[in-house]
mmCIF file of N, CA and C in Angstrom:
data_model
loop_
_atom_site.group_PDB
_atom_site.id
_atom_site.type_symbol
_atom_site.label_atom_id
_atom_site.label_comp_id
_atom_site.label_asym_id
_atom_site.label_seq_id
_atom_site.Cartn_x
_atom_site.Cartn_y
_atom_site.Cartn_z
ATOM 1 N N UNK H 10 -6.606 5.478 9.171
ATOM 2 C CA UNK H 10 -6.090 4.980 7.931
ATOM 3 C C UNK H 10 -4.677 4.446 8.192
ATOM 4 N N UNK H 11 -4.477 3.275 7.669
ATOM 5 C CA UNK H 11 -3.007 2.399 7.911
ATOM 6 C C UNK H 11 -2.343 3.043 7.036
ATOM 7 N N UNK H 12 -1.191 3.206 7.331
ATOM 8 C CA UNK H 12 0.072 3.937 5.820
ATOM 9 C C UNK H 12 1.070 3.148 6.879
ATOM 10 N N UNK H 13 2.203 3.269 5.522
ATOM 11 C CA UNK H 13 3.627 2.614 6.003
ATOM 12 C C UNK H 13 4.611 3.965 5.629
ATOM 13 N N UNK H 14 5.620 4.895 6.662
ATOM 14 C CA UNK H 14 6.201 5.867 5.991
ATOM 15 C C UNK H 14 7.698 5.590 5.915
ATOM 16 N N UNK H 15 8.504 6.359 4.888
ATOM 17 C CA UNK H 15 9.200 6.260 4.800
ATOM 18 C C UNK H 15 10.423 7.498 4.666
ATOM 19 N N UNK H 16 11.309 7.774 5.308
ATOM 20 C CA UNK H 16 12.002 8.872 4.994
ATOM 21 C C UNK H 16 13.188 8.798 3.664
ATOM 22 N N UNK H 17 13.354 9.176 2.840
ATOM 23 C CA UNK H 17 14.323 9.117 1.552
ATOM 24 C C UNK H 17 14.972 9.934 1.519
ATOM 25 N N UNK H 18 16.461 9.482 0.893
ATOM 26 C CA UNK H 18 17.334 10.778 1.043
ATOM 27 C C UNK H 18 17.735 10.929 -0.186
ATOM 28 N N UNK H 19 17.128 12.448 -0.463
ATOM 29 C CA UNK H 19 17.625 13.108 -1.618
ATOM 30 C C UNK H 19 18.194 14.471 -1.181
ATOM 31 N N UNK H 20 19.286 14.726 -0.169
ATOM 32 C CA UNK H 20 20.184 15.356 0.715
ATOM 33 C C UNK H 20 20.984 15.073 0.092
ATOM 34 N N UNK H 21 22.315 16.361 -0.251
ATOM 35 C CA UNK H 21 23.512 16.547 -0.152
ATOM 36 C C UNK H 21 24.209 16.348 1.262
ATOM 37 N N UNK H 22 23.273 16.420 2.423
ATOM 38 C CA UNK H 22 23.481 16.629 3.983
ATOM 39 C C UNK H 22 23.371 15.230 4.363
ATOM 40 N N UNK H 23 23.829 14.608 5.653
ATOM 41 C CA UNK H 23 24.226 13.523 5.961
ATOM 42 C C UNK H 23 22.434 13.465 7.385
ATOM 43 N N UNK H 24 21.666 12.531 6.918
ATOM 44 C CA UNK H 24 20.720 12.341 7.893
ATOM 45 C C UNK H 24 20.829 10.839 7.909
ATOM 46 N N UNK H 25 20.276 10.745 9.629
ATOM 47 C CA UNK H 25 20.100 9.024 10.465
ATOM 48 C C UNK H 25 18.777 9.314 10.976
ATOM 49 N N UNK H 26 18.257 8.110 10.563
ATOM 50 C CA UNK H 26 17.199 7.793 11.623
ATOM 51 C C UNK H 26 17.684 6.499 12.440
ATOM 52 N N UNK H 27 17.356 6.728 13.845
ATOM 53 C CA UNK H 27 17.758 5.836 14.895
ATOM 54 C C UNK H 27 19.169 5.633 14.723
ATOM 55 N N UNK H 28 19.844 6.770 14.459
ATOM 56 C CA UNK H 28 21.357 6.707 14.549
ATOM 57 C C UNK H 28 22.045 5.962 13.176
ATOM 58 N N UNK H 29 21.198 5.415 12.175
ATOM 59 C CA UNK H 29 21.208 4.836 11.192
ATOM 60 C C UNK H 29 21.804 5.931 10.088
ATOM 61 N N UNK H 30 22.878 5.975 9.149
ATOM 62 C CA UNK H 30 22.837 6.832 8.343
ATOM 63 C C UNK H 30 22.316 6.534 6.896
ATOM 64 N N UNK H 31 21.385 7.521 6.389
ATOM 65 C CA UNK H 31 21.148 7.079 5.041
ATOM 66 C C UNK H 31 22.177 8.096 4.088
ATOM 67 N N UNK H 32 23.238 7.141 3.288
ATOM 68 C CA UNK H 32 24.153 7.726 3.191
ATOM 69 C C UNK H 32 24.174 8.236 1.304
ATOM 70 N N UNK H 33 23.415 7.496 0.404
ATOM 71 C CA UNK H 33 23.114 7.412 -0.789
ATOM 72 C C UNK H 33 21.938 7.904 -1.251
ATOM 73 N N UNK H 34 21.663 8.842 -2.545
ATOM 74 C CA UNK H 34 20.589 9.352 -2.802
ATOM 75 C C UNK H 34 19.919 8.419 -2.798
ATOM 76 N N UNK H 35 18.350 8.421 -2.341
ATOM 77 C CA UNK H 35 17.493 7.067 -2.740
ATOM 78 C C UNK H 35 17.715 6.565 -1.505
ATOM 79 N N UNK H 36 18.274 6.445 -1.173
ATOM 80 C CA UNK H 36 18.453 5.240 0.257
ATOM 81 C C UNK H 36 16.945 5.743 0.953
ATOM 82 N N UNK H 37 16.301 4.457 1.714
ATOM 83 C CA UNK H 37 15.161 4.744 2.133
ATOM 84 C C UNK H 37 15.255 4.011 3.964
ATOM 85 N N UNK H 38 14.648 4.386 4.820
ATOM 86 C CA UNK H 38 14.505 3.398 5.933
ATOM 87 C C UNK H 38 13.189 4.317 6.491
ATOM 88 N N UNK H 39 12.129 3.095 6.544
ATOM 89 C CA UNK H 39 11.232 3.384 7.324
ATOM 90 C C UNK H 39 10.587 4.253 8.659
ATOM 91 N N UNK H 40 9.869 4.953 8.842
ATOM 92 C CA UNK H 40 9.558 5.826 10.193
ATOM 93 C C UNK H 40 7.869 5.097 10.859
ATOM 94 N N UNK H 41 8.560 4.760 12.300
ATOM 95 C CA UNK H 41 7.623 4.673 13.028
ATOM 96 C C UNK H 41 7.368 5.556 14.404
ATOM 97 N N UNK H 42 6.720 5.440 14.957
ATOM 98 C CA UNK H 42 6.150 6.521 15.951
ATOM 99 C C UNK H 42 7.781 6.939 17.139
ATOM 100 N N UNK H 43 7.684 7.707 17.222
ATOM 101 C CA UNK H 43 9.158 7.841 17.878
ATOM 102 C C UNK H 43 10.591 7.921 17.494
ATOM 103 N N UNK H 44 10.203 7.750 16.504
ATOM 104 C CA UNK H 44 11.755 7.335 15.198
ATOM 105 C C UNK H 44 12.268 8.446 15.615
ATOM 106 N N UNK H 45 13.797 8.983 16.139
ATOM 107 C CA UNK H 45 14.377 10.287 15.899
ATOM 108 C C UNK H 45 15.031 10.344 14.734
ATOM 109 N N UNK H 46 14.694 11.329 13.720
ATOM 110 C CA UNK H 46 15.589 11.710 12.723
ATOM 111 C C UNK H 46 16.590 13.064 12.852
ATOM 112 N N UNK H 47 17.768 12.890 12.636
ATOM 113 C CA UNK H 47 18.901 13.861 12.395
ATOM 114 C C UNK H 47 19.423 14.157 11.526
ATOM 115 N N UNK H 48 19.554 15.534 11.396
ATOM 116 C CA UNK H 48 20.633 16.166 10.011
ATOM 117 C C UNK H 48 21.892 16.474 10.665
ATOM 118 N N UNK H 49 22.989 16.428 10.337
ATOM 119 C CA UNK H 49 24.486 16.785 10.657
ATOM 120 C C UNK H 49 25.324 16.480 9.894
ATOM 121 N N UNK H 50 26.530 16.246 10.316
ATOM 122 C CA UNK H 50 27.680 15.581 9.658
ATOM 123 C C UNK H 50 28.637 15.368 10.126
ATOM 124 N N UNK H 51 29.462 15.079 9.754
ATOM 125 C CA UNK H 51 31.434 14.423 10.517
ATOM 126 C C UNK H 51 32.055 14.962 10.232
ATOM 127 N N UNK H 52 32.596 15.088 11.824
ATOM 128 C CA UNK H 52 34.015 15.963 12.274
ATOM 129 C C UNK H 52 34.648 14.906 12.607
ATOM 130 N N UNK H 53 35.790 15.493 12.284
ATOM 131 C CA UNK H 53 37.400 14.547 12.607
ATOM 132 C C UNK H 53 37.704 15.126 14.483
ATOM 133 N N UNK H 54 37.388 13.726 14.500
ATOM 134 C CA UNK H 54 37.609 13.753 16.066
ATOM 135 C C UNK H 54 38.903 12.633 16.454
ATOM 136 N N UNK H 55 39.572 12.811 17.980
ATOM 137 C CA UNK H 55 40.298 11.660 18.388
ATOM 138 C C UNK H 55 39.710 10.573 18.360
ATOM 139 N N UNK H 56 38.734 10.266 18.249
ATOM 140 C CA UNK H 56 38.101 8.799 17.808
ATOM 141 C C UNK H 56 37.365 8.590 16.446
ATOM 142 N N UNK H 57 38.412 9.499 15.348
ATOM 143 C CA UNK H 57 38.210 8.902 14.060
ATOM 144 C C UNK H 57 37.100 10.044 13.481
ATOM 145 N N UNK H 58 36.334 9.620 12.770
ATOM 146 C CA UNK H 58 35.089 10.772 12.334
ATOM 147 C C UNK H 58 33.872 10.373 13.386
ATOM 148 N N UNK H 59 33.106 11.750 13.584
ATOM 149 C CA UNK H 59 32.234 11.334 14.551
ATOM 150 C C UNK H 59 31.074 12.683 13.681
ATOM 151 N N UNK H 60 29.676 11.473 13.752
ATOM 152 C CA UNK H 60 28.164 12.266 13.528
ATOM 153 C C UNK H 60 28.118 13.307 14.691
ATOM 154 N N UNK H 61 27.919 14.227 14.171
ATOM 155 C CA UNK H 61 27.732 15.676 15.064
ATOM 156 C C UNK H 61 26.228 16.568 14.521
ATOM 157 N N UNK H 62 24.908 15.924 15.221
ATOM 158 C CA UNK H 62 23.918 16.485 14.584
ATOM 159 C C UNK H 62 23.251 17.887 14.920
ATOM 160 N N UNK H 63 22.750 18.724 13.820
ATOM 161 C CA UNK H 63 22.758 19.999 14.028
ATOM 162 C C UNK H 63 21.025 20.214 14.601
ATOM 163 N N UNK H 64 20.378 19.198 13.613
ATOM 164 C CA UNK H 64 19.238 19.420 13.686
ATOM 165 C C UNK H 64 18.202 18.439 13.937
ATOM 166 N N UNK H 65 17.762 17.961 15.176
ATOM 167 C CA UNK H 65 16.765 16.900 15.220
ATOM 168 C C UNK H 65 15.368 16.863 14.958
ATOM 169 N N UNK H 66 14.656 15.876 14.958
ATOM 170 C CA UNK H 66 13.366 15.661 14.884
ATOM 171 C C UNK H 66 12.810 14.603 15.370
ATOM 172 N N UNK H 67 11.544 14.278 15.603
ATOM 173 C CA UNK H 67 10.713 12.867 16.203
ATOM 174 C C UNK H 67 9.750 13.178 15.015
ATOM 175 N N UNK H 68 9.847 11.942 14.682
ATOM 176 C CA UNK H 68 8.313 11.380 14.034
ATOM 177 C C UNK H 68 7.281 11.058 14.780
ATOM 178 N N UNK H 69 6.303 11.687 14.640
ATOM 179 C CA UNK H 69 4.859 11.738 15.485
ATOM 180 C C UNK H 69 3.860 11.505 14.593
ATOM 181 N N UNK H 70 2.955 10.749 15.211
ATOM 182 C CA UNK H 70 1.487 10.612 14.216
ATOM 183 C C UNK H 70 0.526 11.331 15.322
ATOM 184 N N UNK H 71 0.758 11.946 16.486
ATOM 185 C CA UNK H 71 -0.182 12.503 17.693
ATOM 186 C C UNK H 71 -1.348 13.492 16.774
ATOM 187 N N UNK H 72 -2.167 13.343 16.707
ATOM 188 C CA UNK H 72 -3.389 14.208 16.635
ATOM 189 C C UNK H 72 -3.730 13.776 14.938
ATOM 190 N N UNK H 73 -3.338 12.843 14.440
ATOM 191 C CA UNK H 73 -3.352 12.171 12.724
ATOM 192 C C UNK H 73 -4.401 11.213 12.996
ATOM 193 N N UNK H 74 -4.868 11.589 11.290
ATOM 194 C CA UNK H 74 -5.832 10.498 11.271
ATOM 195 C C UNK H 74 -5.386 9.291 10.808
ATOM 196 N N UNK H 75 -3.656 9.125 10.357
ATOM 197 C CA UNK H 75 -2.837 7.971 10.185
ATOM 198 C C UNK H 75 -2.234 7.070 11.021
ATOM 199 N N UNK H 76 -1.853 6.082 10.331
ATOM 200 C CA UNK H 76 -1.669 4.735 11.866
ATOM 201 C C UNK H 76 -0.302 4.454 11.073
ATOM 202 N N UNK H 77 0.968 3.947 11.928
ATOM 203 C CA UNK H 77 1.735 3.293 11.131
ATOM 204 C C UNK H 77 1.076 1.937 11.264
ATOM 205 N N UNK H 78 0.753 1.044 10.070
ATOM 206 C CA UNK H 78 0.389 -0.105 9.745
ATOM 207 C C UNK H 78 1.497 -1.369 10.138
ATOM 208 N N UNK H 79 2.613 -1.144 10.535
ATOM 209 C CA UNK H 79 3.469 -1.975 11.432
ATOM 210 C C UNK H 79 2.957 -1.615 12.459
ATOM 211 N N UNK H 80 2.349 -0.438 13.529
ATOM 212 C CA UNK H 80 2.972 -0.519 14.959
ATOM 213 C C UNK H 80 1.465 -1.552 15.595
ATOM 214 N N UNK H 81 2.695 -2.887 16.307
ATOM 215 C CA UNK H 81 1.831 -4.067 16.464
ATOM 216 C C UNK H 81 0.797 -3.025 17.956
ATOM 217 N N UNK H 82 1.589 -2.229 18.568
ATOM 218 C CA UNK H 82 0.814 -1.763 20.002
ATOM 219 C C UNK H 82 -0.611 -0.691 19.822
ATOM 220 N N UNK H 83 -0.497 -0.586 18.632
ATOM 221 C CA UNK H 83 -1.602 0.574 18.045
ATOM 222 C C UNK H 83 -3.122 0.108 18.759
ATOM 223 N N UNK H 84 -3.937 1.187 19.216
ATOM 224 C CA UNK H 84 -5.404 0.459 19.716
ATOM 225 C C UNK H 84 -6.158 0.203 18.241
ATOM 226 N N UNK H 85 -6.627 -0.929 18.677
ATOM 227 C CA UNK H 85 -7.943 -1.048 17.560
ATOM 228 C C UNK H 85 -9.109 -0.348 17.914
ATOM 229 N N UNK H 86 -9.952 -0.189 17.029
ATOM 230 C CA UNK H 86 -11.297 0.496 17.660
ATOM 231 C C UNK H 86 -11.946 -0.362 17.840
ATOM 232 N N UNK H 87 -12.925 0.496 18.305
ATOM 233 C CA UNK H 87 -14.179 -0.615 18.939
ATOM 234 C C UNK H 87 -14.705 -0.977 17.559
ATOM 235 N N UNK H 88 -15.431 -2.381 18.255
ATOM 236 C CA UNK H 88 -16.248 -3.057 16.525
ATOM 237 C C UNK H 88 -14.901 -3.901 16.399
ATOM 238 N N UNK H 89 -13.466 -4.008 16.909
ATOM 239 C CA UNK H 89 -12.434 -4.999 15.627
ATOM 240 C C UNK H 89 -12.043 -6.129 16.449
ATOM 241 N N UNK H 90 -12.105 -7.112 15.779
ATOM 242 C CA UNK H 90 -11.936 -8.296 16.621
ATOM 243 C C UNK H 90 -10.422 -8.657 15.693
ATOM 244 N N UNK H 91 -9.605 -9.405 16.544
ATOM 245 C CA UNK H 91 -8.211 -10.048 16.082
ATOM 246 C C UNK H 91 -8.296 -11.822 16.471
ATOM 247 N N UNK H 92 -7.539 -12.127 15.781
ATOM 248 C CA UNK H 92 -7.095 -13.627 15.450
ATOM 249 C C UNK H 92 -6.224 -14.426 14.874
ATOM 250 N N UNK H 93 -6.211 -15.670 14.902
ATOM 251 C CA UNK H 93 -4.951 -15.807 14.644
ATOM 252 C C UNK H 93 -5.588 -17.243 12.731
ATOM 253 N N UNK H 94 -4.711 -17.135 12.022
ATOM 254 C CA UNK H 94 -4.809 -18.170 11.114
ATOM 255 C C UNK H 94 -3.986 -19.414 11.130
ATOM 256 N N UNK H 95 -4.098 -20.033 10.483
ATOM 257 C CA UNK H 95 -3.981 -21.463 10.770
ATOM 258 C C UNK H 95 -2.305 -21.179 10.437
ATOM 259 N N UNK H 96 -1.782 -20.050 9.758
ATOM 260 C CA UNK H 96 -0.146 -19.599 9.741
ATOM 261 C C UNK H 96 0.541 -19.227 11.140
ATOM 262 N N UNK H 97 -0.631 -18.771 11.873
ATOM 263 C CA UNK H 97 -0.420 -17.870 13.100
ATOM 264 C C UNK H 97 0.030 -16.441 12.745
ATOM 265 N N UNK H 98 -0.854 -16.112 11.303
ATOM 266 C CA UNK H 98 -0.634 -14.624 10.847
ATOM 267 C C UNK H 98 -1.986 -14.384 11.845
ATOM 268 N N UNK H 99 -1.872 -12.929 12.432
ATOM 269 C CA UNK H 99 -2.965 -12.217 12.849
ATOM 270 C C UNK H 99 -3.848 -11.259 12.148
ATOM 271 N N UNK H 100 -5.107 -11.522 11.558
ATOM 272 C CA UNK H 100 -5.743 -11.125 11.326
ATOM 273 C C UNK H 100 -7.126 -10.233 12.037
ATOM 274 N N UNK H 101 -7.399 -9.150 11.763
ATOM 275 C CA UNK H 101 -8.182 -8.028 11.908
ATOM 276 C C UNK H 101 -9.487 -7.847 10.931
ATOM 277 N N UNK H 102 -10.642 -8.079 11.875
ATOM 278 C CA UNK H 102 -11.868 -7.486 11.136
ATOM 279 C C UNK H 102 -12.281 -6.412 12.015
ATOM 280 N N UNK H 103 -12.695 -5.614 11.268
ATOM 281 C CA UNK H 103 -13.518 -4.101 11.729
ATOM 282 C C UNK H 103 -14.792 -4.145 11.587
ATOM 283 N N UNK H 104 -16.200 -3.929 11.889
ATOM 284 C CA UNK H 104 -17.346 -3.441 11.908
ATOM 285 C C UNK H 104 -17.284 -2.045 12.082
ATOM 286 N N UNK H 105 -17.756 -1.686 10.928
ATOM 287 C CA UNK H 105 -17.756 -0.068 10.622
ATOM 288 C C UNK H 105 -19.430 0.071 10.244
ATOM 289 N N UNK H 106 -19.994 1.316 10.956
ATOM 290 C CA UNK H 106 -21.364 1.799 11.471
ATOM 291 C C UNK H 106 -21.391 1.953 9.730
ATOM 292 N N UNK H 107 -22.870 2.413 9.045
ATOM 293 C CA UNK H 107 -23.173 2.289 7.936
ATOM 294 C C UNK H 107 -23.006 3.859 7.333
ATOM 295 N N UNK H 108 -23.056 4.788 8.354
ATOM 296 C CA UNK H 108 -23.103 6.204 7.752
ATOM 297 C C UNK H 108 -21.423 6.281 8.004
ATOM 298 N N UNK H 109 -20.647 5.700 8.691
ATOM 299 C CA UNK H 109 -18.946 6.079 8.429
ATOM 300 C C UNK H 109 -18.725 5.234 7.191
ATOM 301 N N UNK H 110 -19.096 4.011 6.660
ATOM 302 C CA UNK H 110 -18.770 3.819 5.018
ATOM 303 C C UNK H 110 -19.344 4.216 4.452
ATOM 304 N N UNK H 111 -20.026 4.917 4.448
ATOM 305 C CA UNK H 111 -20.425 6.116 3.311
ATOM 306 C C UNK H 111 -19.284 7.218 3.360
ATOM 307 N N UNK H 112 -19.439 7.827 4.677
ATOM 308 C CA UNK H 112 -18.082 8.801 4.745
ATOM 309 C C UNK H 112 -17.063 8.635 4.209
ATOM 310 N N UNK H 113 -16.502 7.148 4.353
ATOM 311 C CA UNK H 113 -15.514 6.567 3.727
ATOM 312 C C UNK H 113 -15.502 6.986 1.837
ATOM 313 N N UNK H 114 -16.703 6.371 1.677
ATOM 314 C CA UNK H 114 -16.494 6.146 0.289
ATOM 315 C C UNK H 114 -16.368 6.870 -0.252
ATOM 316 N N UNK H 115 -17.522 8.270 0.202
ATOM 317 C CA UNK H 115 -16.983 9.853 -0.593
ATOM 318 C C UNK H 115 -15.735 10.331 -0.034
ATOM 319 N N UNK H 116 -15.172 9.994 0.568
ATOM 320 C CA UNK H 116 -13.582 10.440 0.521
ATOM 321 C C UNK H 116 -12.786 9.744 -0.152
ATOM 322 N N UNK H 117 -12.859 8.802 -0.156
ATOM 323 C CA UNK H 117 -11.661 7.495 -1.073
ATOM 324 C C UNK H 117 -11.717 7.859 -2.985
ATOM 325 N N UNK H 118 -12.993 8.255 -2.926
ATOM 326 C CA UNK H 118 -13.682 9.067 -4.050
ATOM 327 C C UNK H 118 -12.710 10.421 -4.703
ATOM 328 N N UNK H 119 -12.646 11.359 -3.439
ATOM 329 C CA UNK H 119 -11.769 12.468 -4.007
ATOM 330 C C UNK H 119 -9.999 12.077 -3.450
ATOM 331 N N UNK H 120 -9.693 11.304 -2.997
ATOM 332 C CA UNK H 120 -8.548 11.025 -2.001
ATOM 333 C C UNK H 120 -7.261 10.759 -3.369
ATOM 334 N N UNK H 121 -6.676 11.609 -4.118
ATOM 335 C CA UNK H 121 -5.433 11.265 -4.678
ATOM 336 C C UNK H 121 -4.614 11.168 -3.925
ATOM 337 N N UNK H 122 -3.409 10.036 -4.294
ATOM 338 C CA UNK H 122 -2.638 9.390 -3.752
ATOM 339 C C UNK H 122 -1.317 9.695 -4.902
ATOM 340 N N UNK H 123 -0.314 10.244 -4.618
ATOM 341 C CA UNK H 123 0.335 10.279 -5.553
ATOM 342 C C UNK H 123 2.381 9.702 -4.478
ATOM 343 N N UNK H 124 2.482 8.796 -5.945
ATOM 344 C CA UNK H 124 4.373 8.441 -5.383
ATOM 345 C C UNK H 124 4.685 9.192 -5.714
ATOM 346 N N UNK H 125 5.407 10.601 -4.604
ATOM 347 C CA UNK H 125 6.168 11.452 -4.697
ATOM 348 C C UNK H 125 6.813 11.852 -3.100
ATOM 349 N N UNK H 126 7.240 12.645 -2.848
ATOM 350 C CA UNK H 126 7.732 12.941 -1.314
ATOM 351 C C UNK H 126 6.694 14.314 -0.956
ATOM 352 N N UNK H 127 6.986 13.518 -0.495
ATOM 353 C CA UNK H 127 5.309 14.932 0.690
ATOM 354 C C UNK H 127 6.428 16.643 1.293
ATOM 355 N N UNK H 128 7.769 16.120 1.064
ATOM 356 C CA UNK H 128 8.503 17.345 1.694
ATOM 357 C C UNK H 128 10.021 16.723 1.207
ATOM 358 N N UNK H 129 10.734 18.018 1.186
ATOM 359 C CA UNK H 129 12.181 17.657 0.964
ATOM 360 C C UNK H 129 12.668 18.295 2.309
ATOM 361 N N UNK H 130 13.808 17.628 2.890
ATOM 362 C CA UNK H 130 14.695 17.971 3.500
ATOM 363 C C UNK H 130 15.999 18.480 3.191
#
């Protein structure tokens, strides 16, 4: 399943992804496979204030049944052919066996989807 994720900061605490700080509640920047995210904050150092992080993390999709839907290096499965349009957008068709869209469908069936944050930091 393609998803696009995103980390949001609703922290009193100072977090970066890719060294990036999201510095405003709401502020959002995207996570793809490898992304390091950090919690810390700034100390007054001889070179002014400096990020001093306490607590890291990697974003991983390893053992998920999710894809980031940007990452261009992702394998396709078998059955998907790629191409290009007359934009030179690349387009993707899949051939999916007849008993996995069924599988599909009774899951998409019970599958709520709700805009909210899956976890606070």
């Amino acid at each position: 399943m393609l998803c696009s994720f995103f980390l949001t900061q609703f922290s009193d605490m100072w977090i970066t992804v890719q060294g990036r700080p999201l510095r405003k509640t709401g502020e959002q920047s995207p996570l793809h496979e490898g992304d390091k995210i950090a919690l810390g904050r700034f100390l007054a150092s001889s070179e002014g204030r400096v990020f001093e992080p306490f607590l890291q993390f990697v974003f991983s999709l390893a053992g998920s049944v999710l894809q980031d839907a940007e990452d261009e290096n992702r394998e396709l499965p078998i059955g998907s052919k790629t191409w290009s349009t007359h934009d030179d957008q690349p387009v993707t068709m899949m051939a999916v066996p007849s008993e996995a869209s069924e599988h599909r469908a009774s899951i998409s069936r019970h599958l709520v989807v709700e805009d909210r944050p899956l976890f606070f930091l």
